[in-house]
Amino acid sequence: MTTPLTAPAAAPDRKPRDDEIDVYGLTHPGRVRTQNQDHFLISHLRKQMVVQQTSLAERDQLLTESQRMALLMMVADGVGGGAKGGEASRIALEAVTRYVSRCQRCYYAAGSDDDREFFAALQDGALACHSELLRRGEEDPDYRGMATTLTLYLGHWPRAYLLQVGDSRAYVLRDGELSQITRDQTLAQELVDLGVLGRHDAAGTRFEHTLSSSLGGRQTEPVVTRVELTWSTVVLLCSDGLTRHVTDERIRERLRAMTSAREAGEGLVQDALDGGGTDNVTVVVRRAVARDG
């Protein structure tokens, strides 16, 4: 049975359990393109003890269920013709996942009130991935010029950290209101920020989807943002294949009416396809649902 998006009378004063994190992701090539250069990843990061060897007979009784330290979600939208874009987004997710999984610096810093070390750890991970993509291109001319966006969410209750490179987006729905947390790293946004173009003037121009920052591109500027989490916070990560065709108002309607992360994600992808589906579209939706027990 699905649970409607209604906050309980009194939200639990604790961290959500694994079975209370409702998260779902999907990707679709769209109606026009034959290749899907988007990739996404959802992963629980855990504390775990592994018994390698013991003389004790009841070995399994030594181990308790491993504790979730963080929820990792990522969306990457590849740039480049042929297979280059899809390869770039795949490499990015794999490289950043390896970095985060072995970086104890991330976990200790995430529990601290001082965000600077944690911000630096995530930015270092993105820069390491950027270097890896450049190296691959230098070694193999077929992959020279490949690049990708990356939008990363690392939830470490009661806060989350969002890393942004490119124009994939992260949204947060809180108290029924939708906010775009990330800033598009595009030439259009740069021109709007400089006052050269108005926001409406920039829409529909070639600058709107020309990246000013990417992993593997000419320039990369990873930006990390901290977000406070509550039980009613809903998070959406998406590639620009969604936002090309689906307005923020429609996204807000979908998330406010959602009965599950899967239902919201599938509905948003269908909205993008109904709007034309001119690009690959990827979404990841996350919410917390308090359950009995």
PDB file of C-alpha atoms in Angstrom:
ATOM      1  CA  MET A   1       0.000   0.000   0.000  1.00  0.00           C
ATOM      2  CA  THR A   2       1.381   3.428  -0.911  1.00  0.00           C
ATOM      3  CA  THR A   3       1.457   6.300   1.534  1.00  0.00           C
ATOM      4  CA  PRO A   4       0.228   9.782   0.513  1.00  0.00           C
ATOM      5  CA  LEU A   5       2.511  12.768   1.029  1.00  0.00           C
ATOM      6  CA  THR A   6       1.018  14.033   4.286  1.00  0.00           C
ATOM      7  CA  ALA A   7       3.242  14.836   7.243  1.00  0.00           C
ATOM      8  CA  PRO A   8       2.292  13.121  10.502  1.00  0.00           C
ATOM      9  CA  ALA A   9       0.808  15.241  13.282  1.00  0.00           C
ATOM     10  CA  ALA A  10       4.140  15.041  15.078  1.00  0.00           C
ATOM     11  CA  ALA A  11       7.204  14.121  13.024  1.00  0.00           C
ATOM     12  CA  PRO A  12       9.420  11.523  14.722  1.00  0.00           C
ATOM     13  CA  ASP A  13      12.346  12.976  16.638  1.00  0.00           C
ATOM     14  CA  ARG A  14      14.860  10.553  15.159  1.00  0.00           C
ATOM     15  CA  LYS A  15      16.703   9.582  12.003  1.00  0.00           C
ATOM     16  CA  PRO A  16      14.571   7.717   9.422  1.00  0.00           C
ATOM     17  CA  ARG A  17      15.201   3.985   9.240  1.00  0.00           C
ATOM     18  CA  ASP A  18      16.149   2.337   5.950  1.00  0.00           C
ATOM     19  CA  ASP A  19      12.575   1.161   5.391  1.00  0.00           C
ATOM     20  CA  GLU A  20      11.388   4.750   5.880  1.00  0.00           C
ATOM     21  CA  ILE A  21      13.478   6.157   3.025  1.00  0.00           C
ATOM     22  CA  ASP A  22      11.341   6.043  -0.127  1.00  0.00           C
ATOM     23  CA  VAL A  23      13.681   6.633  -3.080  1.00  0.00           C
ATOM     24  CA  TYR A  24      13.402   5.790  -6.758  1.00  0.00           C
ATOM     25  CA  GLY A  25      15.270   6.643  -9.944  1.00  0.00           C
ATOM     26  CA  LEU A  26      14.737   6.023 -13.646  1.00  0.00           C
ATOM     27  CA  THR A  27      16.142   7.123 -16.971  1.00  0.00           C
ATOM     28  CA  HIS A  28      14.662   7.185 -20.488  1.00  0.00           C
ATOM     29  CA  PRO A  29      16.297   7.947 -23.868  1.00  0.00           C
ATOM     30  CA  GLY A  30      13.375  10.182 -24.868  1.00  0.00           C
ATOM     31  CA  ARG A  31      11.428  10.202 -28.131  1.00  0.00           C
ATOM     32  CA  VAL A  32      14.140  11.578 -30.428  1.00  0.00           C
ATOM     33  CA  ARG A  33      17.581  10.290 -29.457  1.00  0.00           C
ATOM     34  CA  THR A  34      18.666   6.709 -30.080  1.00  0.00           C
ATOM     35  CA  GLN A  35      21.286   6.677 -27.316  1.00  0.00           C
ATOM     36  CA  ASN A  36      20.849   7.431 -23.634  1.00  0.00           C
ATOM     37  CA  GLN A  37      23.875   9.336 -22.322  1.00  0.00           C
ATOM     38  CA  ASP A  38      22.353   9.869 -18.861  1.00  0.00           C
ATOM     39  CA  HIS A  39      23.200   7.727 -15.851  1.00  0.00           C
ATOM     40  CA  PHE A  40      22.012   7.735 -12.230  1.00  0.00           C
ATOM     41  CA  LEU A  41      22.972   5.963  -9.016  1.00  0.00           C
ATOM     42  CA  ILE A  42      21.316   5.448  -5.617  1.00  0.00           C
ATOM     43  CA  SER A  43      23.339   3.907  -2.795  1.00  0.00           C
ATOM     44  CA  HIS A  44      23.232   3.480   0.983  1.00  0.00           C
ATOM     45  CA  LEU A  45      26.614   3.963   2.650  1.00  0.00           C
ATOM     46  CA  ARG A  46      26.976   1.882   5.823  1.00  0.00           C
ATOM     47  CA  LYS A  47      29.123   1.201   8.845  1.00  0.00           C
ATOM     48  CA  GLN A  48      29.915  -2.479   8.759  1.00  0.00           C
ATOM     49  CA  MET A  49      32.065  -5.035  10.562  1.00  0.00           C
ATOM     50  CA  VAL A  50      33.262  -8.018   8.545  1.00  0.00           C
ATOM     51  CA  VAL A  51      34.548 -11.047  10.466  1.00  0.00           C
ATOM     52  CA  GLN A  52      37.408 -12.519   8.452  1.00  0.00           C
ATOM     53  CA  GLN A  53      38.274 -15.448  10.707  1.00  0.00           C
ATOM     54  CA  THR A  54      37.289 -16.709  14.177  1.00  0.00           C
ATOM     55  CA  SER A  55      37.194 -19.875  16.278  1.00  0.00           C
ATOM     56  CA  LEU A  56      33.731 -18.976  17.619  1.00  0.00           C
ATOM     57  CA  ALA A  57      30.968 -21.311  16.516  1.00  0.00           C
ATOM     58  CA  GLU A  58      28.199 -18.693  16.502  1.00  0.00           C
ATOM     59  CA  ARG A  59      29.907 -16.337  14.113  1.00  0.00           C
ATOM     60  CA  ASP A  60      26.695 -14.813  12.749  1.00  0.00           C
ATOM     61  CA  GLN A  61      25.555 -13.757  16.222  1.00  0.00           C
ATOM     62  CA  LEU A  62      28.475 -11.360  16.466  1.00  0.00           C
ATOM     63  CA  LEU A  63      27.123  -9.218  13.659  1.00  0.00           C
ATOM     64  CA  THR A  64      24.225  -6.803  13.898  1.00  0.00           C
ATOM     65  CA  GLU A  65      22.538  -5.059  11.001  1.00  0.00           C
ATOM     66  CA  SER A  66      24.919  -2.430   9.637  1.00  0.00           C
ATOM     67  CA  GLN A  67      23.972   1.171  10.314  1.00  0.00           C
ATOM     68  CA  ARG A  68      23.245   3.529   7.418  1.00  0.00           C
ATOM     69  CA  MET A  69      25.651   6.441   7.505  1.00  0.00           C
ATOM     70  CA  ALA A  70      24.435   8.285   4.436  1.00  0.00           C
ATOM     71  CA  LEU A  71      22.289   8.108   1.316  1.00  0.00           C
ATOM     72  CA  LEU A  72      24.128   8.835  -1.927  1.00  0.00           C
ATOM     73  CA  MET A  73      22.205   9.824  -5.083  1.00  0.00           C
ATOM     74  CA  MET A  74      23.692  11.062  -8.348  1.00  0.00           C
ATOM     75  CA  VAL A  75      22.552  12.101 -11.821  1.00  0.00           C
ATOM     76  CA  ALA A  76      25.005  12.637 -14.693  1.00  0.00           C
ATOM     77  CA  ASP A  77      24.186  13.852 -18.211  1.00  0.00           C
ATOM     78  CA  GLY A  78      26.923  13.065 -20.736  1.00  0.00           C
ATOM     79  CA  VAL A  79      28.187  15.550 -23.332  1.00  0.00           C
ATOM     80  CA  GLY A  80      29.746  14.537 -26.618  1.00  0.00           C
ATOM     81  CA  GLY A  81      28.841  12.766 -29.826  1.00  0.00           C
ATOM     82  CA  GLY A  82      28.603   9.015 -30.300  1.00  0.00           C
ATOM     83  CA  ALA A  83      29.403   6.977 -27.220  1.00  0.00           C
ATOM     84  CA  LYS A  84      31.492   9.708 -25.578  1.00  0.00           C
ATOM     85  CA  GLY A  85      28.705  11.284 -23.540  1.00  0.00           C
ATOM     86  CA  GLY A  86      27.414   8.023 -22.116  1.00  0.00           C
ATOM     87  CA  GLU A  87      30.945   6.892 -21.329  1.00  0.00           C
ATOM     88  CA  ALA A  88      31.705  10.179 -19.564  1.00  0.00           C
ATOM     89  CA  SER A  89      28.616  10.008 -17.342  1.00  0.00           C
ATOM     90  CA  ARG A  90      29.313   6.348 -16.518  1.00  0.00           C
ATOM     91  CA  ILE A  91      32.939   7.028 -15.605  1.00  0.00           C
ATOM     92  CA  ALA A  92      31.898   9.995 -13.467  1.00  0.00           C
ATOM     93  CA  LEU A  93      29.429   8.029 -11.365  1.00  0.00           C
ATOM     94  CA  GLU A  94      31.814   5.114 -10.908  1.00  0.00           C
ATOM     95  CA  ALA A  95      34.767   7.358  -9.996  1.00  0.00           C
ATOM     96  CA  VAL A  96      32.838   9.505  -7.519  1.00  0.00           C
ATOM     97  CA  THR A  97      31.224   6.436  -5.926  1.00  0.00           C
ATOM     98  CA  ARG A  98      34.658   4.878  -5.347  1.00  0.00           C
ATOM     99  CA  TYR A  99      35.954   8.140  -3.908  1.00  0.00           C
ATOM    100  CA  VAL A 100      33.050   8.605  -1.485  1.00  0.00           C
ATOM    101  CA  SER A 101      33.000   4.951  -0.400  1.00  0.00           C
ATOM    102  CA  ARG A 102      36.639   5.012   0.692  1.00  0.00           C
ATOM    103  CA  CYS A 103      36.827   8.594   1.972  1.00  0.00           C
ATOM    104  CA  GLN A 104      36.475   8.452   5.757  1.00  0.00           C
ATOM    105  CA  ARG A 105      37.221  12.162   5.734  1.00  0.00           C
ATOM    106  CA  CYS A 106      33.720  12.658   4.273  1.00  0.00           C
ATOM    107  CA  TYR A 107      31.919  10.857   7.091  1.00  0.00           C
ATOM    108  CA  TYR A 108      33.769  12.441   9.990  1.00  0.00           C
ATOM    109  CA  ALA A 109      33.388  15.898   8.471  1.00  0.00           C
ATOM    110  CA  ALA A 110      29.688  15.353   7.741  1.00  0.00           C
ATOM    111  CA  GLY A 111      28.987  14.925  11.439  1.00  0.00           C
ATOM    112  CA  SER A 112      30.770  18.157  12.299  1.00  0.00           C
ATOM    113  CA  ASP A 113      29.301  21.642  12.562  1.00  0.00           C
ATOM    114  CA  ASP A 114      32.171  22.915  10.410  1.00  0.00           C
ATOM    115  CA  ASP A 115      31.288  22.233   6.769  1.00  0.00           C
ATOM    116  CA  ARG A 116      34.512  23.428   5.210  1.00  0.00           C
ATOM    117  CA  GLU A 117      36.344  20.101   5.312  1.00  0.00           C
ATOM    118  CA  PHE A 118      33.327  18.233   3.983  1.00  0.00           C
ATOM    119  CA  PHE A 119      32.809  20.742   1.164  1.00  0.00           C
ATOM    120  CA  ALA A 120      36.486  20.367   0.265  1.00  0.00           C
ATOM    121  CA  ALA A 121      36.255  16.560   0.313  1.00  0.00           C
ATOM    122  CA  LEU A 122      33.330  16.532  -2.137  1.00  0.00           C
ATOM    123  CA  GLN A 123      34.964  19.109  -4.392  1.00  0.00           C
ATOM    124  CA  ASP A 124      38.189  17.080  -4.388  1.00  0.00           C
ATOM    125  CA  GLY A 125      36.189  14.036  -5.470  1.00  0.00           C
ATOM    126  CA  ALA A 126      34.698  15.945  -8.404  1.00  0.00           C
ATOM    127  CA  LEU A 127      38.081  17.332  -9.413  1.00  0.00           C
ATOM    128  CA  ALA A 128      39.611  13.842  -9.286  1.00  0.00           C
ATOM    129  CA  CYS A 129      36.861  12.641 -11.618  1.00  0.00           C
ATOM    130  CA  HIS A 130      37.504  15.620 -13.931  1.00  0.00           C
ATOM    131  CA  SER A 131      41.178  14.644 -14.106  1.00  0.00           C
ATOM    132  CA  GLU A 132      40.265  11.022 -14.806  1.00  0.00           C
ATOM    133  CA  LEU A 133      38.099  12.019 -17.777  1.00  0.00           C
ATOM    134  CA  LEU A 134      40.859  14.222 -19.185  1.00  0.00           C
ATOM    135  CA  ARG A 135      43.355  11.375 -18.785  1.00  0.00           C
ATOM    136  CA  ARG A 136      41.084   8.930 -20.596  1.00  0.00           C
ATOM    137  CA  GLY A 137      40.725  11.371 -23.463  1.00  0.00           C
ATOM    138  CA  GLU A 138      44.472  11.827 -23.746  1.00  0.00           C
ATOM    139  CA  GLU A 139      45.038   8.057 -23.837  1.00  0.00           C
ATOM    140  CA  ASP A 140      42.270   7.301 -26.358  1.00  0.00           C
ATOM    141  CA  PRO A 141      41.530   9.814 -29.142  1.00  0.00           C
ATOM    142  CA  ASP A 142      38.065   8.290 -29.598  1.00  0.00           C
ATOM    143  CA  TYR A 143      37.075   9.674 -26.193  1.00  0.00           C
ATOM    144  CA  ARG A 144      38.802  13.024 -26.442  1.00  0.00           C
ATOM    145  CA  GLY A 145      36.383  15.816 -25.613  1.00  0.00           C
ATOM    146  CA  MET A 146      33.969  13.709 -23.569  1.00  0.00           C
ATOM    147  CA  ALA A 147      32.391  15.491 -20.600  1.00  0.00           C
ATOM    148  CA  THR A 148      29.435  15.253 -18.261  1.00  0.00           C
ATOM    149  CA  THR A 149      27.331  17.100 -15.758  1.00  0.00           C
ATOM    150  CA  LEU A 150      27.081  15.808 -12.199  1.00  0.00           C
ATOM    151  CA  THR A 151      24.491  16.517  -9.531  1.00  0.00           C
ATOM    152  CA  LEU A 152      25.243  14.656  -6.303  1.00  0.00           C
ATOM    153  CA  TYR A 153      23.200  14.367  -3.101  1.00  0.00           C
ATOM    154  CA  LEU A 154      24.752  12.975   0.075  1.00  0.00           C
ATOM    155  CA  GLY A 155      22.224  12.809   2.891  1.00  0.00           C
ATOM    156  CA  HIS A 156      23.736  12.551   6.388  1.00  0.00           C
ATOM    157  CA  TRP A 157      20.782  13.144   8.733  1.00  0.00           C
ATOM    158  CA  PRO A 158      19.718  15.806   9.628  1.00  0.00           C
ATOM    159  CA  ARG A 159      21.431  17.533   6.735  1.00  0.00           C
ATOM    160  CA  ALA A 160      22.314  16.875   3.116  1.00  0.00           C
ATOM    161  CA  TYR A 161      25.029  18.134   0.817  1.00  0.00           C
ATOM    162  CA  LEU A 162      24.537  18.830  -2.880  1.00  0.00           C
ATOM    163  CA  LEU A 163      27.452  18.965  -5.297  1.00  0.00           C
ATOM    164  CA  GLN A 164      26.778  20.591  -8.664  1.00  0.00           C
ATOM    165  CA  VAL A 165      28.698  20.669 -11.946  1.00  0.00           C
ATOM    166  CA  GLY A 166      26.781  21.565 -15.128  1.00  0.00           C
ATOM    167  CA  ASP A 167      23.051  22.016 -15.651  1.00  0.00           C
ATOM    168  CA  SER A 168      21.420  18.941 -14.181  1.00  0.00           C
ATOM    169  CA  ARG A 169      19.390  20.124 -11.198  1.00  0.00           C
ATOM    170  CA  ALA A 170      18.453  19.468  -7.590  1.00  0.00           C
ATOM    171  CA  TYR A 171      15.089  20.625  -6.252  1.00  0.00           C
ATOM    172  CA  VAL A 172      13.705  20.514  -2.712  1.00  0.00           C
ATOM    173  CA  LEU A 173      10.010  20.518  -1.823  1.00  0.00           C
ATOM    174  CA  ARG A 174       9.452  21.803   1.713  1.00  0.00           C
ATOM    175  CA  ASP A 175       6.098  22.806   3.215  1.00  0.00           C
ATOM    176  CA  GLY A 176       4.555  22.483  -0.232  1.00  0.00           C
ATOM    177  CA  GLU A 177       6.949  24.975  -1.835  1.00  0.00           C
ATOM    178  CA  LEU A 178       9.476  23.982  -4.498  1.00  0.00           C
ATOM    179  CA  SER A 179      12.990  25.472  -4.561  1.00  0.00           C
ATOM    180  CA  GLN A 180      15.754  24.932  -7.090  1.00  0.00           C
ATOM    181  CA  ILE A 181      18.835  24.421  -4.914  1.00  0.00           C
ATOM    182  CA  THR A 182      21.465  24.172  -7.633  1.00  0.00           C
ATOM    183  CA  ARG A 183      22.430  26.930 -10.049  1.00  0.00           C
ATOM    184  CA  ASP A 184      22.704  26.060 -13.747  1.00  0.00           C
ATOM    185  CA  GLN A 185      26.307  26.320 -14.913  1.00  0.00           C
ATOM    186  CA  THR A 186      25.507  27.507 -18.437  1.00  0.00           C
ATOM    187  CA  LEU A 187      26.491  30.471 -20.584  1.00  0.00           C
ATOM    188  CA  ALA A 188      22.896  31.670 -20.422  1.00  0.00           C
ATOM    189  CA  GLN A 189      22.945  31.776 -16.625  1.00  0.00           C
ATOM    190  CA  GLU A 190      26.323  33.547 -16.705  1.00  0.00           C
ATOM    191  CA  LEU A 191      24.896  36.225 -19.037  1.00  0.00           C
ATOM    192  CA  VAL A 192      21.823  36.611 -16.827  1.00  0.00           C
ATOM    193  CA  ASP A 193      24.023  36.993 -13.735  1.00  0.00           C
ATOM    194  CA  LEU A 194      26.083  39.659 -15.519  1.00  0.00           C
ATOM    195  CA  GLY A 195      22.946  41.553 -16.544  1.00  0.00           C
ATOM    196  CA  VAL A 196      23.670  41.104 -20.248  1.00  0.00           C
ATOM    197  CA  LEU A 197      20.439  39.145 -20.822  1.00  0.00           C
ATOM    198  CA  GLY A 198      17.163  38.950 -18.977  1.00  0.00           C
ATOM    199  CA  ARG A 199      16.012  35.509 -17.863  1.00  0.00           C
ATOM    200  CA  HIS A 200      13.239  35.420 -20.480  1.00  0.00           C
ATOM    201  CA  ASP A 201      15.627  36.662 -23.200  1.00  0.00           C
ATOM    202  CA  ALA A 202      18.061  33.831 -22.431  1.00  0.00           C
ATOM    203  CA  ALA A 203      15.396  31.131 -22.658  1.00  0.00           C
ATOM    204  CA  GLY A 204      15.468  29.332 -25.991  1.00  0.00           C
ATOM    205  CA  THR A 205      18.866  30.667 -27.054  1.00  0.00           C
ATOM    206  CA  ARG A 206      21.855  28.455 -27.886  1.00  0.00           C
ATOM    207  CA  PHE A 207      23.449  29.667 -24.645  1.00  0.00           C
ATOM    208  CA  GLU A 208      20.752  27.997 -22.552  1.00  0.00           C
ATOM    209  CA  HIS A 209      22.260  24.525 -22.969  1.00  0.00           C
ATOM    210  CA  THR A 210      25.908  25.516 -23.478  1.00  0.00           C
ATOM    211  CA  LEU A 211      27.775  24.470 -20.347  1.00  0.00           C
ATOM    212  CA  SER A 212      30.166  26.888 -18.656  1.00  0.00           C
ATOM    213  CA  SER A 213      31.356  24.115 -16.336  1.00  0.00           C
ATOM    214  CA  SER A 214      31.474  20.326 -16.667  1.00  0.00           C
ATOM    215  CA  LEU A 215      33.519  17.312 -15.656  1.00  0.00           C
ATOM    216  CA  GLY A 216      36.011  16.639 -18.454  1.00  0.00           C
ATOM    217  CA  GLY A 217      35.322  19.933 -20.214  1.00  0.00           C
ATOM    218  CA  ARG A 218      37.439  23.052 -20.605  1.00  0.00           C
ATOM    219  CA  GLN A 219      36.456  24.342 -17.180  1.00  0.00           C
ATOM    220  CA  THR A 220      35.043  22.755 -14.043  1.00  0.00           C
ATOM    221  CA  GLU A 221      33.783  24.556 -10.942  1.00  0.00           C
ATOM    222  CA  PRO A 222      32.224  22.124  -8.440  1.00  0.00           C
ATOM    223  CA  VAL A 223      29.835  23.905  -6.072  1.00  0.00           C
ATOM    224  CA  VAL A 224      28.663  22.361  -2.784  1.00  0.00           C
ATOM    225  CA  THR A 225      25.518  23.476  -0.951  1.00  0.00           C
ATOM    226  CA  ARG A 226      24.213  22.377   2.457  1.00  0.00           C
ATOM    227  CA  VAL A 227      20.513  21.654   2.958  1.00  0.00           C
ATOM    228  CA  GLU A 228      18.762  20.941   6.264  1.00  0.00           C
ATOM    229  CA  LEU A 229      16.514  17.868   6.214  1.00  0.00           C
ATOM    230  CA  THR A 230      13.183  17.285   7.906  1.00  0.00           C
ATOM    231  CA  TRP A 231      10.773  14.385   7.615  1.00  0.00           C
ATOM    232  CA  SER A 232       8.667  16.351   5.135  1.00  0.00           C
ATOM    233  CA  THR A 233      11.590  17.259   2.822  1.00  0.00           C
ATOM    234  CA  VAL A 234      11.302  15.834  -0.707  1.00  0.00           C
ATOM    235  CA  VAL A 235      14.381  15.886  -2.964  1.00  0.00           C
ATOM    236  CA  LEU A 236      14.435  15.650  -6.765  1.00  0.00           C
ATOM    237  CA  LEU A 237      17.553  15.259  -8.907  1.00  0.00           C
ATOM    238  CA  CYS A 238      17.079  15.480 -12.682  1.00  0.00           C
ATOM    239  CA  SER A 239      18.830  15.972 -15.983  1.00  0.00           C
ATOM    240  CA  ASP A 240      17.837  18.847 -18.248  1.00  0.00           C
ATOM    241  CA  GLY A 241      15.818  16.423 -20.348  1.00  0.00           C
ATOM    242  CA  LEU A 242      13.129  16.923 -17.701  1.00  0.00           C
ATOM    243  CA  THR A 243      13.322  20.693 -17.298  1.00  0.00           C
ATOM    244  CA  ARG A 244      13.383  21.343 -21.060  1.00  0.00           C
ATOM    245  CA  HIS A 245       9.756  20.221 -21.195  1.00  0.00           C
ATOM    246  CA  VAL A 246       8.343  20.300 -17.648  1.00  0.00           C
ATOM    247  CA  THR A 247       7.806  23.534 -15.756  1.00  0.00           C
ATOM    248  CA  ASP A 248       8.695  24.050 -12.114  1.00  0.00           C
ATOM    249  CA  GLU A 249       4.992  24.412 -11.374  1.00  0.00           C
ATOM    250  CA  ARG A 250       4.263  20.986 -12.855  1.00  0.00           C
ATOM    251  CA  ILE A 251       7.162  19.479 -10.894  1.00  0.00           C
ATOM    252  CA  ARG A 252       5.724  21.019  -7.734  1.00  0.00           C
ATOM    253  CA  GLU A 253       2.285  19.567  -8.475  1.00  0.00           C
ATOM    254  CA  ARG A 254       3.732  16.078  -9.016  1.00  0.00           C
ATOM    255  CA  LEU A 255       5.764  16.124  -5.810  1.00  0.00           C
ATOM    256  CA  ARG A 256       2.959  17.546  -3.688  1.00  0.00           C
ATOM    257  CA  ALA A 257       0.504  14.890  -4.912  1.00  0.00           C
ATOM    258  CA  MET A 258       2.911  11.955  -4.844  1.00  0.00           C
ATOM    259  CA  THR A 259       1.918   8.665  -3.231  1.00  0.00           C
ATOM    260  CA  SER A 260       5.384   7.150  -3.688  1.00  0.00           C
ATOM    261  CA  ALA A 261       8.773   8.117  -5.080  1.00  0.00           C
ATOM    262  CA  ARG A 262       8.239   5.720  -7.970  1.00  0.00           C
ATOM    263  CA  GLU A 263       4.847   7.178  -8.871  1.00  0.00           C
ATOM    264  CA  ALA A 264       6.261  10.720  -8.860  1.00  0.00           C
ATOM    265  CA  GLY A 265       9.329   9.763 -10.902  1.00  0.00           C
ATOM    266  CA  GLU A 266       7.384   7.868 -13.537  1.00  0.00           C
ATOM    267  CA  GLY A 267       4.865  10.692 -13.784  1.00  0.00           C
ATOM    268  CA  LEU A 268       7.576  13.313 -14.314  1.00  0.00           C
ATOM    269  CA  VAL A 269       9.295  11.270 -17.010  1.00  0.00           C
ATOM    270  CA  GLN A 270       5.971  10.815 -18.776  1.00  0.00           C
ATOM    271  CA  ASP A 271       5.393  14.582 -18.584  1.00  0.00           C
ATOM    272  CA  ALA A 272       8.753  15.127 -20.315  1.00  0.00           C
ATOM    273  CA  LEU A 273       7.875  12.593 -23.035  1.00  0.00           C
ATOM    274  CA  ASP A 274       4.450  14.148 -23.523  1.00  0.00           C
ATOM    275  CA  GLY A 275       6.134  17.546 -23.853  1.00  0.00           C
ATOM    276  CA  GLY A 276       8.296  16.338 -26.739  1.00  0.00           C
ATOM    277  CA  GLY A 277      10.987  14.139 -25.199  1.00  0.00           C
ATOM    278  CA  THR A 278      13.718  15.765 -27.271  1.00  0.00           C
ATOM    279  CA  ASP A 279      16.488  14.725 -24.879  1.00  0.00           C
ATOM    280  CA  ASN A 280      17.367  11.882 -22.520  1.00  0.00           C
ATOM    281  CA  VAL A 281      15.480  12.337 -19.256  1.00  0.00           C
ATOM    282  CA  THR A 282      16.530  11.112 -15.814  1.00  0.00           C
ATOM    283  CA  VAL A 283      14.964  11.666 -12.401  1.00  0.00           C
ATOM    284  CA  VAL A 284      15.675  10.532  -8.839  1.00  0.00           C
ATOM    285  CA  VAL A 285      13.084  11.235  -6.129  1.00  0.00           C
ATOM    286  CA  ARG A 286      13.625  10.825  -2.384  1.00  0.00           C
ATOM    287  CA  ARG A 287      11.329  11.329   0.608  1.00  0.00           C
ATOM    288  CA  ALA A 288      10.989  10.014   4.181  1.00  0.00           C
ATOM    289  CA  VAL A 289       7.835   8.238   5.361  1.00  0.00           C
ATOM    290  CA  ALA A 290       7.346   7.436   9.070  1.00  0.00           C
ATOM    291  CA  ARG A 291       6.099   3.898   9.610  1.00  0.00           C
ATOM    292  CA  ASP A 292       4.813   2.058  12.664  1.00  0.00           C
ATOM    293  CA  GLY A 293       7.233  -0.125  14.561  1.00  0.00           C
TER     294      GLY A 293
END
